[in-house]
Coordinates of C-alpha atoms in Angstrom, one line a residue:
Chain A
M846 CA -36.8 3.2 -1.2
T847 CA -32.9 3.0 -0.5
R848 CA -31.2 5.2 2.0
S849 CA -29.1 7.7 0.3
M850 CA -25.9 6.6 0.8
L851 CA -22.7 7.3 -0.5
F852 CA -19.4 3.8 -1.2
I853 CA -16.4 4.5 -2.4
V854 CA -15.5 1.0 -2.6
G855 CA -11.8 -1.0 -3.9
I856 CA -13.1 -3.4 -5.5
G857 CA -9.4 -4.7 -6.1
P858 CA -6.8 -5.7 -8.9
G859 CA -10.0 -6.2 -10.6
G860 CA -10.7 -11.0 -10.3
R861 CA -13.6 -11.4 -8.1
D862 CA -11.5 -13.6 -6.1
H863 CA -9.3 -10.7 -4.8
M864 CA -12.2 -8.1 -4.4
T865 CA -13.1 -8.6 -0.7
L866 CA -16.7 -9.1 1.4
R867 CA -17.1 -5.7 2.0
A868 CA -16.9 -4.4 -1.4
L869 CA -18.8 -7.3 -2.6
E870 CA -21.6 -6.0 -0.2
A871 CA -21.5 -2.4 -1.0
I872 CA -22.2 -2.8 -4.5
G873 CA -24.9 -5.0 -3.9
A874 CA -26.5 -2.7 -1.8
A875 CA -26.0 -0.2 -4.6
D876 CA -28.4 1.6 -6.3
V877 CA -26.1 2.9 -8.6
V878 CA -22.3 1.9 -9.7
V879 CA -20.0 4.5 -10.4
G880 CA -16.8 3.7 -12.6
Y881 CA -14.6 3.6 -15.3
T882 CA -16.1 1.6 -18.3
R883 CA -12.6 -0.8 -18.4
Y884 CA -13.7 -1.5 -14.8
I885 CA -17.2 -1.5 -14.9
E886 CA -16.7 -4.6 -16.8
L887 CA -14.4 -6.4 -14.9
L888 CA -17.9 -6.3 -12.5
E889 CA -20.1 -7.9 -15.0
G890 CA -22.8 -10.5 -12.9
L891 CA -23.1 -8.3 -10.0
L892 CA -24.3 -5.1 -12.0
E893 CA -27.9 -6.1 -12.2
G894 CA -30.4 -4.2 -12.0
K895 CA -29.0 -1.7 -11.3
E896 CA -28.2 1.9 -12.9
V897 CA -25.4 2.5 -14.2
V898 CA -22.6 5.7 -15.1
S899 CA -19.7 4.5 -16.8
T900 CA -17.9 7.3 -18.6
G901 CA -13.9 7.0 -20.2
M902 CA -9.9 7.4 -18.2
T903 CA -10.3 11.2 -18.2
R904 CA -13.9 11.8 -17.4
E905 CA -13.1 11.4 -13.4
V906 CA -14.2 14.5 -12.4
D907 CA -18.1 14.2 -14.1
R908 CA -18.0 11.0 -13.2
C909 CA -17.7 11.5 -9.9
R910 CA -20.3 14.4 -9.1
A911 CA -23.0 12.6 -11.3
A912 CA -22.4 9.3 -7.9
V913 CA -22.9 12.5 -5.5
K914 CA -25.9 13.8 -7.2
Q915 CA -28.1 10.2 -7.1
A916 CA -26.3 10.0 -3.5
L917 CA -27.9 13.9 -2.7
G918 CA -31.4 12.2 -4.6
G919 CA -31.8 9.9 -2.2
R920 CA -30.1 7.1 -4.0
S921 CA -27.3 4.0 -2.1
V922 CA -24.1 4.3 -5.2
A923 CA -21.0 2.5 -5.2
V924 CA -18.4 4.9 -6.7
V925 CA -16.4 1.7 -8.3
S926 CA -11.8 2.3 -8.2
T927 CA -9.4 -0.6 -8.7
G928 CA -6.9 -1.6 -6.5
D929 CA -7.6 1.0 -3.5
P930 CA -9.4 4.3 -4.1
G931 CA -7.2 5.8 -1.6
V932 CA -4.6 5.1 -3.2
Y933 CA -5.1 7.5 -6.8
G934 CA -8.5 6.0 -6.8
M935 CA -11.8 7.9 -6.3
A936 CA -11.5 8.7 -2.8
G937 CA -10.8 12.1 -2.8
L938 CA -11.7 13.1 -5.4
V939 CA -15.5 12.4 -4.3
L940 CA -14.9 14.3 -0.8
E941 CA -12.8 17.4 -2.4
L942 CA -17.0 17.3 -4.6
L943 CA -18.6 16.0 -1.2
E944 CA -17.3 19.2 0.6
R945 CA -18.4 21.6 -2.3
M946 CA -21.8 19.8 -2.8
D947 CA -23.2 18.8 0.2
P948 CA -21.3 20.9 3.0
E949 CA -23.6 20.3 6.0
G950 CA -22.2 16.3 5.9
T951 CA -25.6 15.4 4.7
V952 CA -25.0 12.2 3.0
P953 CA -23.6 9.0 4.9
V954 CA -20.1 8.4 3.2
E955 CA -18.3 4.7 3.5
I956 CA -14.7 4.1 2.0
V957 CA -14.2 0.4 1.4
P958 CA -10.5 0.3 0.8
G959 CA -9.6 -2.5 -1.8
V960 CA -5.6 -4.5 -2.4
T961 CA -3.8 -2.2 -3.8
A962 CA -2.1 -3.2 -7.7
V963 CA 0.7 -3.0 -5.6
S964 CA 0.0 -5.0 -3.8
A965 CA -0.7 -7.6 -6.1
A966 CA 2.4 -7.1 -8.1
A967 CA 4.7 -7.7 -5.1
S968 CA 2.6 -11.1 -4.5
L969 CA 3.6 -11.7 -8.4
L970 CA 7.0 -11.3 -8.0
G971 CA 7.4 -12.8 -3.9
A972 CA 8.3 -10.5 -1.9
P973 CA 9.8 -7.2 -3.4
L974 CA 8.9 -4.9 -0.3
M975 CA 8.9 -5.9 3.0
T976 CA 10.7 -3.0 4.1
D977 CA 10.4 1.0 3.9
F978 CA 8.6 1.7 0.0
A979 CA 7.6 4.0 -1.7
V980 CA 4.6 5.1 -4.7
V981 CA 5.7 7.5 -7.2
S982 CA 2.9 7.8 -10.0
L983 CA 5.1 9.2 -13.2
S984 CA 1.7 10.5 -14.8
D985 CA 2.4 14.4 -15.1
L986 CA -1.2 15.1 -15.5
L987 CA -1.9 15.7 -12.4
T988 CA 1.6 16.5 -10.9
P989 CA 4.1 18.8 -12.6
W990 CA 7.3 16.1 -13.5
E991 CA 9.8 18.2 -11.6
V992 CA 8.0 17.2 -8.1
I993 CA 8.0 13.6 -9.6
R994 CA 11.8 13.7 -10.6
T995 CA 12.0 15.6 -6.6
R996 CA 10.5 12.4 -5.3
L997 CA 11.8 9.8 -6.9
E998 CA 15.5 11.0 -6.4
A999 CA 14.8 11.6 -2.4
A1000 CA 13.5 8.0 -2.4
A1001 CA 15.9 6.2 -4.1
S1002 CA 18.7 8.8 -2.0
A1003 CA 16.9 6.8 1.5
D1004 CA 17.0 3.2 -0.7
F1005 CA 13.7 3.0 -0.3
V1006 CA 11.8 0.1 -2.2
L1007 CA 10.3 1.4 -5.6
A1008 CA 7.0 1.1 -6.4
L1009 CA 6.2 2.8 -10.0
Y1010 CA 2.1 4.0 -11.0
N1011 CA 1.5 5.1 -14.8
P1012 CA 5.2 4.2 -15.6
R1013 CA 4.4 4.8 -19.7
S1014 CA 1.5 6.5 -21.6
R1015 CA 1.0 6.7 -25.2
R1016 CA 1.5 10.3 -25.3
R1017 CA 4.2 9.7 -22.3
V1018 CA 7.3 7.7 -23.6
R1019 CA 10.3 9.3 -21.3
H1020 CA 9.2 10.0 -18.2
L1021 CA 10.1 6.2 -17.4
E1022 CA 13.8 6.4 -18.8
E1023 CA 14.4 9.4 -16.7
A1024 CA 12.9 7.8 -13.5
C1025 CA 15.3 5.1 -14.0
R1026 CA 18.0 7.1 -15.2
I1027 CA 17.6 9.1 -11.2
L1028 CA 17.9 5.8 -10.0
L1029 CA 20.8 4.4 -11.5
R1030 CA 22.5 7.2 -9.4
H1031 CA 22.1 5.2 -5.7
R1032 CA 21.5 1.7 -7.2
P1033 CA 23.6 -1.0 -9.4
P1034 CA 22.9 -1.7 -12.4
D1035 CA 21.4 -5.4 -11.6
T1036 CA 19.6 -4.1 -9.2
P1037 CA 16.7 -6.2 -9.4
A1038 CA 13.3 -5.1 -10.7
G1039 CA 10.1 -6.4 -12.2
I1040 CA 7.0 -5.5 -14.0
V1041 CA 3.6 -6.8 -13.6
R1042 CA 0.6 -5.6 -16.2
H1043 CA -2.9 -6.0 -15.5
A1044 CA -2.0 -8.6 -11.8
L1045 CA -4.3 -10.6 -11.0
R1046 CA -6.5 -10.3 -14.1
P1047 CA -6.8 -11.1 -17.4
G1048 CA -3.6 -10.2 -19.7
Q1049 CA -1.8 -11.1 -16.8
Q1050 CA 2.1 -10.5 -17.6
V1051 CA 5.2 -11.1 -14.2
L1052 CA 8.5 -10.1 -15.9
V1053 CA 11.5 -9.6 -13.6
T1054 CA 14.4 -8.0 -14.7
T1055 CA 17.0 -5.1 -13.5
L1056 CA 16.6 -1.3 -13.4
A1057 CA 18.4 -0.9 -16.2
G1058 CA 17.1 -3.3 -17.9
V1059 CA 13.4 -2.1 -17.3
P1060 CA 13.5 0.9 -19.6
G1061 CA 13.5 -1.6 -22.9
C1062 CA 10.5 -4.0 -21.5
E1063 CA 7.1 -3.8 -22.5
V1064 CA 5.8 -1.2 -20.0
D1065 CA 2.4 1.2 -20.2
M1066 CA -0.7 2.5 -17.9
M1067 CA -1.5 -1.1 -16.8
S1068 CA 1.4 -2.3 -15.8
V1069 CA 3.3 -1.2 -11.6
V1070 CA 6.6 -0.9 -12.3
L1071 CA 8.8 -2.1 -8.9
V1072 CA 12.6 -1.7 -8.1
G1073 CA 14.3 -3.1 -5.5
N1074 CA 16.8 -1.6 -3.3
R1075 CA 20.0 -2.1 -1.9
A1076 CA 19.2 -5.8 0.0
T1077 CA 16.9 -7.1 -2.8
R1078 CA 18.3 -10.1 -4.4
T1079 CA 16.3 -12.5 -6.4
W1080 CA 15.6 -16.6 -5.7
R1081 CA 15.2 -18.9 -9.1
D1082 CA 12.2 -16.3 -10.7
R1083 CA 11.2 -14.0 -7.5
L1084 CA 12.6 -11.5 -6.2
V1085 CA 12.8 -11.2 -1.9
T1086 CA 14.3 -7.9 -0.6
P1087 CA 15.2 -9.5 3.3
R1088 CA 14.1 -7.3 6.2
G1089 CA 16.9 -8.4 8.4
Y1090 CA 15.7 -11.6 10.4
P1091 CA 18.9 -13.1 11.2
L1092 CA 18.1 -16.9 10.1
G1093 CA 21.7 -18.1 11.2
G1094 CA 21.9 -22.2 10.7
E1095 CA 21.0 -22.8 14.2
P1096 CA 17.2 -22.9 14.7
S1097 CA 16.7 -19.8 16.8
A1098 CA 15.7 -20.7 20.6
S1099 CA 12.3 -22.0 21.6
P1100 CA 8.5 -20.7 21.3
E1101 CA 9.0 -21.9 25.1
Q1102 CA 12.0 -18.8 25.9
A1103 CA 9.4 -16.1 26.9
G1104 CA 10.8 -12.9 26.5
S1105 CA 13.9 -14.0 24.1
R1106 CA 14.2 -11.3 21.8
I1107 CA 15.9 -11.7 17.8
P1108 CA 18.6 -9.9 18.0
N1109 CA 19.8 -6.3 16.0
P1110 CA 21.7 -7.5 13.6
P1111 CA 24.4 -5.6 12.0
S1112 CA 23.1 -2.7 9.9
P1113 CA 21.2 -5.0 7.5
H1114 CA 20.5 -1.8 5.3
P1115 CA 24.1 -0.4 4.7
L1116 CA 23.2 3.2 2.8
P1117 CA 26.6 3.5 1.2
R1118 CA 27.1 6.1 -2.5
H1119 CA 27.4 4.1 -5.2
D1120 CA 30.1 5.1 -7.6
S1121 CA 27.9 3.0 -11.0
S1122 CA 29.3 4.5 -14.2
A1123 CA 25.4 5.6 -15.1
P1124 CA 24.3 2.5 -18.6
Chain B
M544 CA -4.0 -36.7 1.1
T545 CA -4.0 -33.2 -0.2
R546 CA -1.3 -31.9 -2.2
S547 CA 1.8 -30.4 -0.9
M548 CA 1.0 -26.4 -0.9
L549 CA 2.4 -23.3 0.6
F550 CA 0.4 -19.9 0.8
I551 CA 0.9 -16.9 2.5
V552 CA -2.2 -15.4 3.6
G553 CA -3.3 -11.6 4.4
I554 CA -6.0 -11.5 6.1
G555 CA -6.6 -7.2 5.4
P556 CA -6.6 -5.3 9.0
G557 CA -8.8 -8.4 10.5
G558 CA -12.0 -7.8 10.2
R559 CA -13.8 -11.2 8.6
D560 CA -15.5 -8.5 5.9
H561 CA -12.3 -7.5 4.6
M562 CA -10.7 -10.3 4.2
T563 CA -10.2 -11.9 0.2
L564 CA -12.2 -14.1 -1.0
R565 CA -9.1 -16.4 -2.2
A566 CA -7.8 -15.3 1.5
L567 CA -10.5 -17.6 2.6
E568 CA -10.4 -20.2 0.2
A569 CA -6.7 -20.5 1.1
I570 CA -7.6 -20.7 4.8
G571 CA -9.9 -22.8 3.7
A572 CA -7.5 -25.2 2.0
A573 CA -4.9 -25.5 4.3
D574 CA -5.3 -28.2 6.2
V575 CA -2.1 -26.5 8.7
V576 CA -2.5 -22.5 9.8
V577 CA 0.0 -20.9 11.4
G578 CA 0.3 -17.4 12.4
Y579 CA 0.9 -15.2 15.0
T580 CA -1.6 -15.3 18.9
R581 CA -3.7 -12.8 18.5
Y582 CA -3.7 -12.4 14.6
I583 CA -5.3 -16.5 14.7
E584 CA -7.6 -15.5 17.0
L585 CA -9.2 -13.1 14.3
L586 CA -9.6 -16.2 12.2
E587 CA -11.1 -17.9 15.1
G588 CA -14.5 -20.2 13.3
L589 CA -12.1 -20.3 10.1
L590 CA -10.1 -22.9 11.6
E591 CA -12.6 -26.0 13.0
G592 CA -10.6 -29.4 11.7
K593 CA -7.3 -27.7 11.1
E594 CA -4.1 -27.9 13.1
V595 CA -3.0 -24.4 14.3
V596 CA 0.2 -23.6 14.9
S597 CA 0.4 -20.0 17.2
T598 CA 3.5 -18.3 18.6
G599 CA 4.1 -15.3 19.9
M600 CA 5.5 -11.6 18.4
T601 CA 9.0 -12.6 17.8
R602 CA 8.9 -16.2 17.2
E603 CA 8.2 -15.5 13.7
V604 CA 10.9 -17.6 12.3
D605 CA 10.0 -20.3 13.9
R606 CA 6.9 -19.7 12.5
C607 CA 8.0 -19.5 9.4
R608 CA 10.5 -22.3 9.7
A609 CA 7.6 -24.7 10.7
A610 CA 5.5 -24.0 7.9
V611 CA 7.6 -24.5 5.9
K612 CA 8.6 -28.1 7.1
Q613 CA 4.7 -29.3 7.5
A614 CA 4.2 -28.0 3.1
L615 CA 7.6 -30.1 2.3
G616 CA 6.1 -32.7 4.7
G617 CA 3.3 -32.9 2.1
R618 CA 1.1 -31.4 3.4
S619 CA -1.3 -27.8 2.3
V620 CA 0.0 -24.9 4.7
A621 CA -1.0 -21.3 4.9
V622 CA 0.9 -19.0 6.9
V623 CA -1.6 -16.2 8.0
S624 CA -0.3 -12.3 8.0
T625 CA -2.7 -9.8 9.1
G626 CA -2.6 -6.8 6.0
D627 CA -0.7 -7.7 3.5
P628 CA 1.7 -11.0 3.9
G629 CA 4.8 -8.0 1.8
V630 CA 4.3 -5.7 3.8
Y631 CA 6.2 -6.0 7.0
G632 CA 4.3 -9.4 6.3
M633 CA 5.8 -13.0 6.1
A634 CA 5.6 -13.3 2.3
G635 CA 9.9 -12.4 2.9
L636 CA 10.8 -14.5 5.4
V637 CA 9.0 -17.6 4.0
L638 CA 11.2 -17.2 0.9
E639 CA 13.9 -16.5 2.1
L640 CA 13.7 -19.8 4.7
L641 CA 12.4 -21.8 1.1
E642 CA 15.5 -20.5 -0.2
R643 CA 17.1 -22.7 2.2
M644 CA 14.8 -25.4 2.8
D645 CA 13.4 -26.3 0.0
P646 CA 17.0 -25.0 -2.9
E647 CA 15.0 -27.2 -5.7
G648 CA 11.9 -24.9 -5.5
T649 CA 9.6 -28.4 -4.8
V650 CA 6.3 -26.8 -2.2
P651 CA 4.0 -25.0 -4.6
V652 CA 4.1 -21.2 -3.6
E653 CA 1.0 -18.7 -3.8
I654 CA 0.9 -15.2 -1.9
V655 CA -2.3 -14.0 -1.5
P656 CA -2.0 -10.1 -1.3
G657 CA -4.4 -8.6 1.2
V658 CA -6.2 -4.9 1.9
T659 CA -2.9 -3.7 4.2
A660 CA -3.0 -1.2 7.9
V661 CA -1.7 1.5 5.7
S662 CA -5.4 1.0 2.8
A663 CA -7.9 0.1 6.1
A664 CA -6.5 3.2 8.4
A665 CA -6.6 6.1 5.7
S666 CA -10.3 4.4 4.2
L667 CA -11.7 5.7 7.8
L668 CA -9.2 9.8 7.7
G669 CA -10.8 10.1 4.5
A670 CA -8.2 10.1 1.3
P671 CA -4.9 10.9 3.1
L672 CA -2.9 9.2 0.7
M673 CA -3.5 9.5 -3.0
T674 CA -0.9 10.8 -4.2
D675 CA 2.7 9.9 -3.9
F676 CA 3.4 8.8 -0.2
A677 CA 6.0 6.9 2.0
V678 CA 5.6 4.0 4.2
V679 CA 8.0 3.2 7.1
S680 CA 8.4 1.6 10.5
L681 CA 9.8 3.1 12.3
S682 CA 10.3 -0.6 14.2
D683 CA 14.4 0.1 15.2
L684 CA 14.2 -4.4 16.2
L685 CA 15.7 -5.4 12.0
T686 CA 16.0 -1.8 10.6
P687 CA 19.5 0.0 12.4
W688 CA 17.2 4.4 13.6
E689 CA 20.0 6.4 11.6
V690 CA 18.5 4.1 8.8
I691 CA 14.9 5.3 9.4
R692 CA 16.1 8.7 9.7
T693 CA 17.3 9.0 6.8
R694 CA 14.5 7.5 5.0
L695 CA 12.2 10.1 7.2
E696 CA 14.2 13.3 6.4
A697 CA 14.0 12.3 2.0
A698 CA 10.6 11.5 2.3
A699 CA 9.9 14.7 4.5
S700 CA 11.9 16.5 2.2
A701 CA 9.9 15.5 -0.9
D702 CA 6.9 16.3 0.1
F703 CA 5.5 12.5 0.4
V704 CA 2.3 11.7 2.4
L705 CA 4.3 8.8 5.1
A706 CA 2.2 6.1 6.3
L707 CA 4.5 5.1 9.8
Y708 CA 4.0 2.1 10.9
N709 CA 5.4 0.2 14.9
P710 CA 5.5 4.3 16.0
R711 CA 5.7 3.5 19.5
S712 CA 6.1 0.7 21.5
R713 CA 6.6 -0.3 25.6
R714 CA 10.4 0.2 25.0
R715 CA 10.6 2.4 22.0
V716 CA 8.9 5.3 23.6
R717 CA 11.2 8.2 21.6
H718 CA 11.5 7.2 18.3
L719 CA 7.8 8.9 16.8
E720 CA 8.8 12.3 18.9
E721 CA 12.2 11.7 16.9
A722 CA 9.9 11.4 13.7
C723 CA 8.3 13.8 14.3
R724 CA 11.0 16.4 14.5
I725 CA 12.3 15.3 11.3
L726 CA 9.4 16.4 9.5
L727 CA 8.5 19.3 11.3
R728 CA 11.4 21.2 9.9
H729 CA 9.8 20.8 6.2
R730 CA 5.6 20.7 7.4
P731 CA 3.6 23.8 9.4
P732 CA 3.0 22.0 12.5
D733 CA -1.0 21.8 11.6
T734 CA 0.5 19.9 8.8
P735 CA -3.2 17.4 9.6
A736 CA -2.2 14.4 10.9
G737 CA -4.5 11.2 11.7
I738 CA -4.1 8.0 14.1
V739 CA -6.5 5.2 13.9
R740 CA -5.7 1.9 16.2
H741 CA -6.8 -1.2 15.3
A742 CA -8.3 -0.6 12.4
L743 CA -11.0 -1.9 10.4
R744 CA -11.4 -4.7 13.5
P745 CA -12.1 -4.0 17.1
G746 CA -11.1 -1.8 19.6
Q747 CA -11.0 0.6 16.8
Q748 CA -10.1 3.9 17.6
V749 CA -9.7 7.1 14.4
L750 CA -8.3 9.9 16.0
V751 CA -7.2 13.4 13.5
T752 CA -4.5 15.7 14.6
T753 CA -2.0 17.2 13.4
L754 CA 1.6 16.5 13.2
A755 CA 2.6 18.5 16.4
G756 CA -0.2 17.1 18.2
V757 CA 1.3 13.5 17.3
P758 CA 3.5 12.6 19.9
G759 CA 1.3 13.1 22.7
C760 CA -1.8 11.6 21.7
E761 CA -2.6 7.5 22.6
V762 CA -0.3 5.4 19.8
D763 CA 1.2 2.1 20.5
M764 CA 2.2 -0.9 18.2
M765 CA -1.5 -1.0 16.8
S766 CA -1.2 2.1 15.3
V767 CA -0.3 3.6 12.2
V768 CA -0.2 6.9 12.0
L769 CA -0.8 9.3 8.6
V770 CA 1.0 12.4 8.0
G771 CA -0.8 14.3 5.2
N772 CA 2.4 16.6 2.6
R773 CA 1.9 20.0 2.1
A774 CA -1.3 20.4 0.4
T775 CA -3.6 17.5 2.6
R776 CA -6.6 19.8 4.3
T777 CA -9.4 18.2 7.1
W778 CA -13.2 18.9 5.6
R779 CA -15.4 17.4 8.6
D780 CA -14.0 14.8 10.6
R781 CA -12.1 14.1 7.3
L782 CA -8.2 14.4 5.9
V783 CA -8.0 15.2 2.3
T784 CA -4.8 15.4 0.2
P785 CA -6.1 16.1 -2.9
R786 CA -4.5 15.1 -5.6
G787 CA -5.3 18.3 -8.3
Y788 CA -7.7 18.1 -10.0
P789 CA -9.5 21.5 -11.1
L790 CA -13.0 21.4 -9.8
G791 CA -14.1 25.1 -10.7
G792 CA -17.1 26.6 -10.5
E793 CA -18.4 25.1 -13.8
P794 CA -19.0 21.9 -13.7
S795 CA -16.0 20.2 -16.8
A796 CA -16.8 19.6 -20.1
S797 CA -19.6 16.9 -21.5
P798 CA -18.2 13.5 -21.0
E799 CA -19.7 12.9 -25.0
Q800 CA -16.4 16.2 -25.6
A801 CA -13.9 13.3 -26.4
G802 CA -10.3 13.7 -26.8
S803 CA -10.9 16.0 -24.4
R804 CA -8.4 15.9 -21.7
I805 CA -7.8 17.6 -17.3
P806 CA -5.6 20.1 -18.1
N807 CA -1.9 20.3 -15.7
P808 CA -2.5 22.7 -12.7
P809 CA -0.1 25.3 -12.1
S810 CA 2.0 23.4 -10.0
P811 CA -0.6 22.0 -6.8
H812 CA 2.0 20.6 -4.9
P813 CA 4.9 23.4 -4.7
L814 CA 7.7 22.1 -2.7
P815 CA 9.7 25.3 -1.2
R816 CA 11.0 25.1 2.4
H817 CA 9.0 26.1 5.5
D818 CA 10.6 28.0 7.8
S819 CA 8.6 26.6 10.8
S820 CA 10.4 26.9 14.8
A821 CA 10.5 23.8 15.9
P822 CA 8.1 23.3 19.0

């Protein structure tokens, strides 16, 4: 007899190496593990003796409803998401279903955060994020394209680094081009960009390109596209967005000099409009 | 004799539980561990037999320069950041220093991503992110306040969920109020918000409030503030931003019904301007 419990677990990008100890523990403690078939496969070896409920890509509601039912039935359940369950993952859906199916809140819930796909992709590209960034999914399955477009425009105009999830699917081929057209109104065509497919799991591909080059690249639902801000540079095969630390030629003041402070650099992130003639 | 190597390691929010296996391995493989004093303390027990270089909060450049020197001297070095080293962490600074100090790229570098502070905070608040979100640091030490304000305005106007890092310091007491005033031009005062201090490490405090309530709360540099978008709700003590899955009263189509698809709901994220009279 196990105690009823509902874990919503982020397994990180997919490889065992980038799971947290708590995620391993939560899966270990569960009687039932629920997830998308392809992600369940990443957990091979951790699931012996457990009941596994796995369904295809668009069956999220069924999967999460099954998980809540099992937990209400007294079992210990782990719903697994790749990356972090709070970032385009299952945390919200499970809570929405609990609100309906367990309004009294009888089932204890623990959300176990994980390494996001954008953190995984960024780690392979160098340091593209570093300063303020916006994360936007280009999938218009649940969010109208008009809203997505507004967000891209706003984030581009304010010089956010951009991370694009779900950049292209078999059915949805033009959205990434349109997204890049929006960004090109605010950033030069040679703005450094990167595409990482299957970050930190088998099949990994890493590509450094430019904003203008993104639409011509191989990109799919397993990819994350990162577009630098106006300060992002490339060094060797890496993207770097300087946060603005003054490096100078001189070593900075010695550690003993307590209370000294890195001074404000003169406007490291200027925000002029760029008169790019769209490609 | 160890092979020269430079790891830039995200240790996650701080507790051992939320470190990845790769982060533990990288620290285990290092001769020298470099980090901010308070974060080095979180690694107690992992550092036996290692040289430790730790300095205070504003000594990032010195710390990272020391790390690069050690790696150039043939040692295996781990620079540790809390959260993810690519999100307001040390990855960018180390790469910028390598560009100057090791222009040929002789030192192998591995960036180990970690669970970010925003993922940790979100996991404790429920599911506030879930859809498109923007991450903004309110520290104007390295970014001019005018740029930060522009980003807040843009993100608020396009209905991004907002995660605010470095929301308030002892010297910088008005920035959070001004940030909330900007957000209140686009969102109702009762927009759900959450404040998490020391997420997933000793001293953790979790508070669910509203956008109008944020400035009056206890907030410091160890806190992350999350502000919902126009769809974010509270359920019991949790924030939920619905991603837009149609839940209906009826169970959705059976899993056997291959090829069926969750339909687009009617505009789950409307973007009307809110005529809030500022508080």
